[in-house]
PDB file of C-alpha atoms and ligand atoms in Angstrom:
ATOM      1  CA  UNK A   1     -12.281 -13.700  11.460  1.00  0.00           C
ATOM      2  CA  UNK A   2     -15.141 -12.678   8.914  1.00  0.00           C
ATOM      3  CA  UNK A   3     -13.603 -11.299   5.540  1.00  0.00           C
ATOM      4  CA  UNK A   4     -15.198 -10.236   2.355  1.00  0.00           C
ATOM      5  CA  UNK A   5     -13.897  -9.646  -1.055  1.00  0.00           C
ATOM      6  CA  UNK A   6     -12.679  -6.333  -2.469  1.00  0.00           C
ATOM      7  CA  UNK A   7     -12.288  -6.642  -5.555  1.00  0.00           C
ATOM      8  CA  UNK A   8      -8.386  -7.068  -7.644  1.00  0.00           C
ATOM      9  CA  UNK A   9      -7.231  -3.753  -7.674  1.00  0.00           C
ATOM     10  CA  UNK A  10      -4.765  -3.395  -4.944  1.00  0.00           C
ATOM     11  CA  UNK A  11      -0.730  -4.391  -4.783  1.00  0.00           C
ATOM     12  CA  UNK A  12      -1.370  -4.564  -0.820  1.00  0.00           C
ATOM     13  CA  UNK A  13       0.222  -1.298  -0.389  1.00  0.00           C
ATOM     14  CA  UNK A  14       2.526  -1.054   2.697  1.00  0.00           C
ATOM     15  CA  UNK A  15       4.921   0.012   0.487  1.00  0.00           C
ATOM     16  CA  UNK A  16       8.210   2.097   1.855  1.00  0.00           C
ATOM     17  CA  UNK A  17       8.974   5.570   0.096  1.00  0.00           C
ATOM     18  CA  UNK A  18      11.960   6.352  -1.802  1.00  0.00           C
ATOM     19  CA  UNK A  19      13.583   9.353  -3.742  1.00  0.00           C
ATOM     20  CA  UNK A  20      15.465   7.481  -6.944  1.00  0.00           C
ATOM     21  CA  UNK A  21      18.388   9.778  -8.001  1.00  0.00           C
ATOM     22  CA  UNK A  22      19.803   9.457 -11.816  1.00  0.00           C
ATOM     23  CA  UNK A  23      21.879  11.647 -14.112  1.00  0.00           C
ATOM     24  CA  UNK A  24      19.900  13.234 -17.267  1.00  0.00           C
ATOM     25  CA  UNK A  25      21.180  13.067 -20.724  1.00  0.00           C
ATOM     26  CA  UNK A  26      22.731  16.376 -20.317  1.00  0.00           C
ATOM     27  CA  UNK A  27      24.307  15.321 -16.554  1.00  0.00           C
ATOM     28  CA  UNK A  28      21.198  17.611 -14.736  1.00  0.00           C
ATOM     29  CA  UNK A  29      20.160  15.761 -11.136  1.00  0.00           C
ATOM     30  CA  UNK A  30      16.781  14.266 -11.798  1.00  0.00           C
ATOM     31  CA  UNK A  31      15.174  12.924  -9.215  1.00  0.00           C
ATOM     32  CA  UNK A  32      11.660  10.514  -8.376  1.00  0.00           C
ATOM     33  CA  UNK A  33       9.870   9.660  -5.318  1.00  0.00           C
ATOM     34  CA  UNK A  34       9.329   5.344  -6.234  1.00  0.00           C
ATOM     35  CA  UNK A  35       7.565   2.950  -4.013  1.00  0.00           C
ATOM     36  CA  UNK A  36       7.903  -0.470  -6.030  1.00  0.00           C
ATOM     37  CA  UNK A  37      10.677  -1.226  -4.075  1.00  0.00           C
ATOM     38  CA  UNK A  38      11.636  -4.298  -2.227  1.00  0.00           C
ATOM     39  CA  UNK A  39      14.822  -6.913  -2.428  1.00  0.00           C
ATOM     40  CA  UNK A  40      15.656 -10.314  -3.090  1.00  0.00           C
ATOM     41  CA  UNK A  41      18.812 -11.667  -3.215  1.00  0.00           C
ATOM     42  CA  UNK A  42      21.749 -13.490  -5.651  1.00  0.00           C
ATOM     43  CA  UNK A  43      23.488 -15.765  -3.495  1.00  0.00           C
ATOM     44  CA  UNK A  44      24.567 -14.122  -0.693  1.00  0.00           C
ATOM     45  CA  UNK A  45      24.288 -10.307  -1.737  1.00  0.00           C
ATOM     46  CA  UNK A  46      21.240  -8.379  -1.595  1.00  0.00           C
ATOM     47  CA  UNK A  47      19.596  -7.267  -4.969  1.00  0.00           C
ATOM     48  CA  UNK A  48      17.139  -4.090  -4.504  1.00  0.00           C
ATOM     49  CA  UNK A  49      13.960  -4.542  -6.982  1.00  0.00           C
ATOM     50  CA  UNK A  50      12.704  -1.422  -8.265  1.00  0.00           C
ATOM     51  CA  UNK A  51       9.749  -1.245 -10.752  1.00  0.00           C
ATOM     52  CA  UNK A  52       8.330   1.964 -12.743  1.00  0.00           C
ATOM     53  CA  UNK A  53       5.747   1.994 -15.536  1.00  0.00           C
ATOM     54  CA  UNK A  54       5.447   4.411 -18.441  1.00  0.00           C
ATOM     55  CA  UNK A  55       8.007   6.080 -19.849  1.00  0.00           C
ATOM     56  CA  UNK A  56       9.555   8.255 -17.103  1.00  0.00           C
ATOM     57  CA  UNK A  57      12.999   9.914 -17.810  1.00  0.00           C
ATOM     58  CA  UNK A  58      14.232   7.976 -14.650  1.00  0.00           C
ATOM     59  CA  UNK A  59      13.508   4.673 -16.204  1.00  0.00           C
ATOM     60  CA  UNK A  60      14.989   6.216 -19.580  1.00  0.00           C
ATOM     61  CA  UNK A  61      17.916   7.330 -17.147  1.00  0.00           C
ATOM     62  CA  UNK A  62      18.371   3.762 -15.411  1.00  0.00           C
ATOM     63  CA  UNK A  63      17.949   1.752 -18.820  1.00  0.00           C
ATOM     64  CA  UNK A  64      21.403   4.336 -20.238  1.00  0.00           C
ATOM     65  CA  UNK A  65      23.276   4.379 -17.392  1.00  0.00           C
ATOM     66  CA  UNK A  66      22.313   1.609 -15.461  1.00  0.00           C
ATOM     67  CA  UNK A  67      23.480   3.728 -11.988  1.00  0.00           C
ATOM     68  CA  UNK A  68      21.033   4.844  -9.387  1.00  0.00           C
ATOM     69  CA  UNK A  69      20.845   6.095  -5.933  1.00  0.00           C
ATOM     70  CA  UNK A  70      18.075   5.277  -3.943  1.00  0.00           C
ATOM     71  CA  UNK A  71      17.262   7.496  -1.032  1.00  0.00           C
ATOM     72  CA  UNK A  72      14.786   6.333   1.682  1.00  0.00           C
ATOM     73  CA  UNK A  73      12.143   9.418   2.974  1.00  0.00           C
ATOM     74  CA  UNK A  74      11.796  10.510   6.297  1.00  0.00           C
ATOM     75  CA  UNK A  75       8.831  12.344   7.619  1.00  0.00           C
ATOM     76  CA  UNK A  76      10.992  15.835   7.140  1.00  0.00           C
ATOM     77  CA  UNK A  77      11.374  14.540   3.585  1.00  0.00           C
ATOM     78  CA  UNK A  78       7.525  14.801   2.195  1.00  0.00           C
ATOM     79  CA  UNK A  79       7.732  18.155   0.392  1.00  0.00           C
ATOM     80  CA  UNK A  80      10.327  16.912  -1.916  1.00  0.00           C
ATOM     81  CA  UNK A  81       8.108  13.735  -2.776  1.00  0.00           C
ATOM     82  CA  UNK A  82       5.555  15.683  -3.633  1.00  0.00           C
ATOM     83  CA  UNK A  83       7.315  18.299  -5.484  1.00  0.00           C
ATOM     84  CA  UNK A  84       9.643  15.294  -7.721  1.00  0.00           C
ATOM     85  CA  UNK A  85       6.433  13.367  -7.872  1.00  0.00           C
ATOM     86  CA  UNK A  86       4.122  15.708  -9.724  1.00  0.00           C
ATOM     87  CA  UNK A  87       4.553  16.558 -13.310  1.00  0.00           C
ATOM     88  CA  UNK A  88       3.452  19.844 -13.378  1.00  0.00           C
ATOM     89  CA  UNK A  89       5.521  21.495 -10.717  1.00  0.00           C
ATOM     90  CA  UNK A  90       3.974  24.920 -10.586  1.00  0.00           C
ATOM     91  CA  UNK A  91       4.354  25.154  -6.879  1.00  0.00           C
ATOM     92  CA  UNK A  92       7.525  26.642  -5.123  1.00  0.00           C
ATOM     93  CA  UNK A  93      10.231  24.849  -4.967  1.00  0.00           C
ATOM     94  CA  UNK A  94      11.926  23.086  -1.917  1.00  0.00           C
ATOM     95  CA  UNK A  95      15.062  23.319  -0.380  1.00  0.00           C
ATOM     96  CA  UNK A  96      17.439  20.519  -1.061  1.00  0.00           C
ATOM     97  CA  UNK A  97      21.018  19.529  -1.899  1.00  0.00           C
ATOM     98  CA  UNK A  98      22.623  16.677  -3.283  1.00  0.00           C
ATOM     99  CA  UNK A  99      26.145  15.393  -3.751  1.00  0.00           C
ATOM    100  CA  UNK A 100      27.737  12.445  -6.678  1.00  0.00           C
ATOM    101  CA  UNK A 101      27.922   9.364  -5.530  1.00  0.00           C
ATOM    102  CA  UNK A 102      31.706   7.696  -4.879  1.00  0.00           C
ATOM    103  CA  UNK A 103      30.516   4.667  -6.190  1.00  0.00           C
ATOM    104  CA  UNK A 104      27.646   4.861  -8.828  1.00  0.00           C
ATOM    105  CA  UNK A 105      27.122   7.843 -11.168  1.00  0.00           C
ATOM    106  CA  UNK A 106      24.314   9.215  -9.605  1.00  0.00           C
ATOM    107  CA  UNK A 107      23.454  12.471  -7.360  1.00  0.00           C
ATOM    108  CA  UNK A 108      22.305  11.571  -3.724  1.00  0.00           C
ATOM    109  CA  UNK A 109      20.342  13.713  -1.708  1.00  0.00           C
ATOM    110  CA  UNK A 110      22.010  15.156   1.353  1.00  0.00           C
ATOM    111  CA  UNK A 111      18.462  15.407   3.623  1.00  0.00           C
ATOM    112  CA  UNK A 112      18.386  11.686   3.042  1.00  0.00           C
ATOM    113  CA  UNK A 113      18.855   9.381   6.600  1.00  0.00           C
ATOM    114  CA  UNK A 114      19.673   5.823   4.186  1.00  0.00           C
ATOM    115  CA  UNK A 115      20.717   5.823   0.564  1.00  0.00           C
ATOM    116  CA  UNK A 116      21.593   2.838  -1.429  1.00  0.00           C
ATOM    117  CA  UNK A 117      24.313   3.756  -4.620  1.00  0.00           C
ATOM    118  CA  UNK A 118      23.240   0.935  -7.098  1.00  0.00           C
ATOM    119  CA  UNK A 119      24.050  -0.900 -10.228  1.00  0.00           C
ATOM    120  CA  UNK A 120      21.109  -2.436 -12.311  1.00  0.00           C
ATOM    121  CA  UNK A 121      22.492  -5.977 -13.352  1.00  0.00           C
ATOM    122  CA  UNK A 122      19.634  -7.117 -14.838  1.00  0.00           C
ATOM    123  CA  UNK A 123      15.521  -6.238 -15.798  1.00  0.00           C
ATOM    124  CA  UNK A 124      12.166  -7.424 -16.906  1.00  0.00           C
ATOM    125  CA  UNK A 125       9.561  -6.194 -18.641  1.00  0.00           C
ATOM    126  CA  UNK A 126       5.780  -6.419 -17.886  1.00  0.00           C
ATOM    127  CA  UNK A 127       3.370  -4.424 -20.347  1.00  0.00           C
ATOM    128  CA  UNK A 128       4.090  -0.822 -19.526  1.00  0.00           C
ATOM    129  CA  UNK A 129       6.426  -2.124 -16.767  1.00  0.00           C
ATOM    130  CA  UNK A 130      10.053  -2.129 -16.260  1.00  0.00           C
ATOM    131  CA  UNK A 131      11.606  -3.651 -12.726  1.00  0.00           C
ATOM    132  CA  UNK A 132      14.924  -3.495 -11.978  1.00  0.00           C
ATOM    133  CA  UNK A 133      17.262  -5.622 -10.490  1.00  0.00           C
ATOM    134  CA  UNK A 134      19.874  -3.443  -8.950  1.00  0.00           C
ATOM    135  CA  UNK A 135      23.262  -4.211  -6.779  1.00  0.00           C
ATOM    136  CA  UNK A 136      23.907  -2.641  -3.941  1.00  0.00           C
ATOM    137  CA  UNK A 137      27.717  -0.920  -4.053  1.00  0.00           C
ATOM    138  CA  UNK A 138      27.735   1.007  -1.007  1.00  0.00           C
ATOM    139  CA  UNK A 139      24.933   2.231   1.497  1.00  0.00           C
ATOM    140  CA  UNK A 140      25.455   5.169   3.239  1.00  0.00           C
ATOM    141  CA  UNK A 141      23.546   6.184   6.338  1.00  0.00           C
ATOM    142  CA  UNK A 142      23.355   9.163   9.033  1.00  0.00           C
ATOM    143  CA  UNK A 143      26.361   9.281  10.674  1.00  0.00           C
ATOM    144  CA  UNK A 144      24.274   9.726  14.083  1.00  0.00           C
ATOM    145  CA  UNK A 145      22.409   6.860  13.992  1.00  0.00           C
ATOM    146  CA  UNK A 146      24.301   3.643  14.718  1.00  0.00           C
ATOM    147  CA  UNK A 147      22.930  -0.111  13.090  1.00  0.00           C
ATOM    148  CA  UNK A 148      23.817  -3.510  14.193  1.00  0.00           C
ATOM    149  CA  UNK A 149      23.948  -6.424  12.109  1.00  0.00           C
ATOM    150  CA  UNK A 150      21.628  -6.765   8.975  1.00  0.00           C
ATOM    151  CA  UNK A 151      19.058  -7.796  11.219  1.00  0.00           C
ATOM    152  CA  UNK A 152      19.395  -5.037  13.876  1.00  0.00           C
ATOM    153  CA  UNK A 153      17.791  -2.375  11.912  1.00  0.00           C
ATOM    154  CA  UNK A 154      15.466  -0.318  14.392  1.00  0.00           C
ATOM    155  CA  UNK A 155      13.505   1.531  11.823  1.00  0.00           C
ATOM    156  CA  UNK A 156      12.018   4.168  14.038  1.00  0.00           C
ATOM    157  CA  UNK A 157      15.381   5.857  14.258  1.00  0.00           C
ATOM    158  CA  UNK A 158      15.495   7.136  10.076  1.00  0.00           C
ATOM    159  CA  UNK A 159      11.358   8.014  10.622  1.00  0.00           C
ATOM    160  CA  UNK A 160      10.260   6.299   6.644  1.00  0.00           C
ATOM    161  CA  UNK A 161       7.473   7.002   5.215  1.00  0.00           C
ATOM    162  CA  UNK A 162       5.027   4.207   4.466  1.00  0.00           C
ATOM    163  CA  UNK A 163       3.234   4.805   1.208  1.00  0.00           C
ATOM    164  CA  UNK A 164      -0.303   2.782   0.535  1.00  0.00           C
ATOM    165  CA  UNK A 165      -1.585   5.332  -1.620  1.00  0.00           C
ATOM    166  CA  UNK A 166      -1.195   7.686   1.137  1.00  0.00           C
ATOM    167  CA  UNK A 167       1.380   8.914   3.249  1.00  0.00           C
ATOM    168  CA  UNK A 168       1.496   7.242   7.156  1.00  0.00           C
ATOM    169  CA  UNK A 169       4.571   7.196   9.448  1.00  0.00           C
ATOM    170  CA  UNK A 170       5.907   3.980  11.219  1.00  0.00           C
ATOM    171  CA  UNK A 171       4.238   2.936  14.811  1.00  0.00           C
ATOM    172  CA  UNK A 172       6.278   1.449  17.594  1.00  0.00           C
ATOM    173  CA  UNK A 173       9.502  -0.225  17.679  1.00  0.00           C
ATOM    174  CA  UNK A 174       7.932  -3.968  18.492  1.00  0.00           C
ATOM    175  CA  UNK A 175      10.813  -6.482  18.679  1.00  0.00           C
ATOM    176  CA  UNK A 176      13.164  -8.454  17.233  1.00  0.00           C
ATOM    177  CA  UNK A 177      13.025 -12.143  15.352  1.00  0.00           C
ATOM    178  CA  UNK A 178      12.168 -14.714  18.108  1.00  0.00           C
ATOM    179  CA  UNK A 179      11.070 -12.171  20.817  1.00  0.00           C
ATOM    180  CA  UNK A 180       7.274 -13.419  20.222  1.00  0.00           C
ATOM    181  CA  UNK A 181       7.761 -17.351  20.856  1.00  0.00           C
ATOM    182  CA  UNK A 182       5.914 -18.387  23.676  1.00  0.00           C
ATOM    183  CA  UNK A 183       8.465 -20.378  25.482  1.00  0.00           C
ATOM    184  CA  UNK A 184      11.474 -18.057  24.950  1.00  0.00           C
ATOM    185  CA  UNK A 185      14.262 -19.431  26.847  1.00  0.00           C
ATOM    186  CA  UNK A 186      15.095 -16.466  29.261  1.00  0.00           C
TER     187      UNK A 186
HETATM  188  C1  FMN B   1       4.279   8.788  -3.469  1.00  0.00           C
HETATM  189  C2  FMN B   1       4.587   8.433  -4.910  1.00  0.00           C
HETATM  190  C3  FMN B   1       5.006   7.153  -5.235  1.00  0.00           C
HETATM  191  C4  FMN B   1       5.293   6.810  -6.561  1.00  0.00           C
HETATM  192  N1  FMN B   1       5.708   5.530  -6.840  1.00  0.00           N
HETATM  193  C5  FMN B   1       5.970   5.190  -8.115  1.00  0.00           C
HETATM  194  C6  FMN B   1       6.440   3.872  -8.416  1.00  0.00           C
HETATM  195  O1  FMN B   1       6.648   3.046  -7.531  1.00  0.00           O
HETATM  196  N2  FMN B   1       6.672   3.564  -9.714  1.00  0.00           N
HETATM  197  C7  FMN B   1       6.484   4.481 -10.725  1.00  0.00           C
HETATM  198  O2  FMN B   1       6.686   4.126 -11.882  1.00  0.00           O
HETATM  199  N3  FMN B   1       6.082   5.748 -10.457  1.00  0.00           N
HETATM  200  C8  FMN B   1       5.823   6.118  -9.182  1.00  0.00           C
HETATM  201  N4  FMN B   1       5.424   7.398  -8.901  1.00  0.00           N
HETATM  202  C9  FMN B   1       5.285   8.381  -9.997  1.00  0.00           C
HETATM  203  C10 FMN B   1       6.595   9.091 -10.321  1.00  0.00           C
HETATM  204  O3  FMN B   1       7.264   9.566  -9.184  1.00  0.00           O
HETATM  205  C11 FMN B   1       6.286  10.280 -11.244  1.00  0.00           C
HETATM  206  O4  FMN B   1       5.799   9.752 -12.461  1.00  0.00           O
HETATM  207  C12 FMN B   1       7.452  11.206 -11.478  1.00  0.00           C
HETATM  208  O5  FMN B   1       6.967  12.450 -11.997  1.00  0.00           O
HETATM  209  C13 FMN B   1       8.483  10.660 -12.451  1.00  0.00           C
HETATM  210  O6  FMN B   1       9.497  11.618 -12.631  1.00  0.00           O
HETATM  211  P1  FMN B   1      10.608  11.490 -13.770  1.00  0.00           P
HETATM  212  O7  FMN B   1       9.898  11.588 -15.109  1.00  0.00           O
HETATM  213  O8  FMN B   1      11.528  12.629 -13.493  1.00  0.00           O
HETATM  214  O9  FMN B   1      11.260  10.151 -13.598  1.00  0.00           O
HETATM  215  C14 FMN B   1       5.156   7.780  -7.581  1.00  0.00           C
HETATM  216  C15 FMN B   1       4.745   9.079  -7.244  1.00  0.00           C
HETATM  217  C16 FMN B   1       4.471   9.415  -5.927  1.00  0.00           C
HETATM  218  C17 FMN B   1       4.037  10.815  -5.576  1.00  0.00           C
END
């Protein structure tokens, strides 16, 4: 294949979409569609990796209570990212509810189809950066969607959004690990 250069200034952006719930100072909901978000992992539990820049009150809410709940966004769910997402909200707002958390102080958002309730154990800063290493105390997920094991997740079934700048929905459910080798033992 022929490629040419594009310059620096892209993070590859197939990034998923979430809605990060924290408590304000004064206990108010406050929530933030984030896309920095991937994993790693600390031995055998899975960290989530979130990572803001500036000085956002959700950062300012993570760094004081160190709780979050981190709600993935289905295709039904693209109002509310734009609403949370832009400062000046002088547009009407949407419908939505949230609940506490049982296991992290934080408000989770009832529309949402996969929410992780996290701790942050640990951070680093880059420049105007902060990411944040969170653990994952519970995850809660639509009660009418069933998962397998941790590598049985069919994705098509919550709808996410895929963020890269703009907003895309997923393609076609393709496979699972292994299904491509060429001499597959039937
Ligand atoms: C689609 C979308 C994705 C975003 N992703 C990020 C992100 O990954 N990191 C970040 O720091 N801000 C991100 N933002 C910006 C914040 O959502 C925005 O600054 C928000 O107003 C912060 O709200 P808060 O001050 O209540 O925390 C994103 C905004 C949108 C619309």
């Amino acid at each position: 294949m022929k490629r040419k250069s594009i310059g620096t200034n892209y993070s590859m952006c197939v990034q998923p979409t979430f809605i990060i719930g924290t408590y304000n100072e004064d206990n108010s909901p406050n929530f933030a569609p984030i896309t920095w978000v991937s994993a790693t992992c600390e031995g055998k539990e899975y960290l989530l990796v979130v990572s803001m820049f500036g000085t956002k009150k959700t950062k300012q809410n993570l760094i004081r209570t160190k709780s979050l709940s981190v709600n993935l966004v289905s295709v039904d769910m693209l109002d509310l990212v734009d609403y949370f997402g832009i400062a000046e909200k002088n547009t009407s707002k949407p419908e939505y509810s949230y609940e506490n958390s049982g296991f992290v102080f934080a408000p989770v958002l009832d529309k949402s189809r996969w929410v992780y309730e996290c701790e942050v154990v640990s951070s680093v800063k880059t420049g105007a950066s902060d990411t944040f290493f969170c653990k994952i105390k519970n995850i809660q997920i639509d009660e009418s969607i069933d998962v397998g094991g941790t590598f049985d997740v069919d994705l098509t079934k919550f709808d996410p959004v895929i963020y890269s700048g703009q907003y895309h929905s997923l393609g076609k459910h393709l496979g699972k690990i292994g299904d491509f080798l060429e001499n597959k033992a039937k």
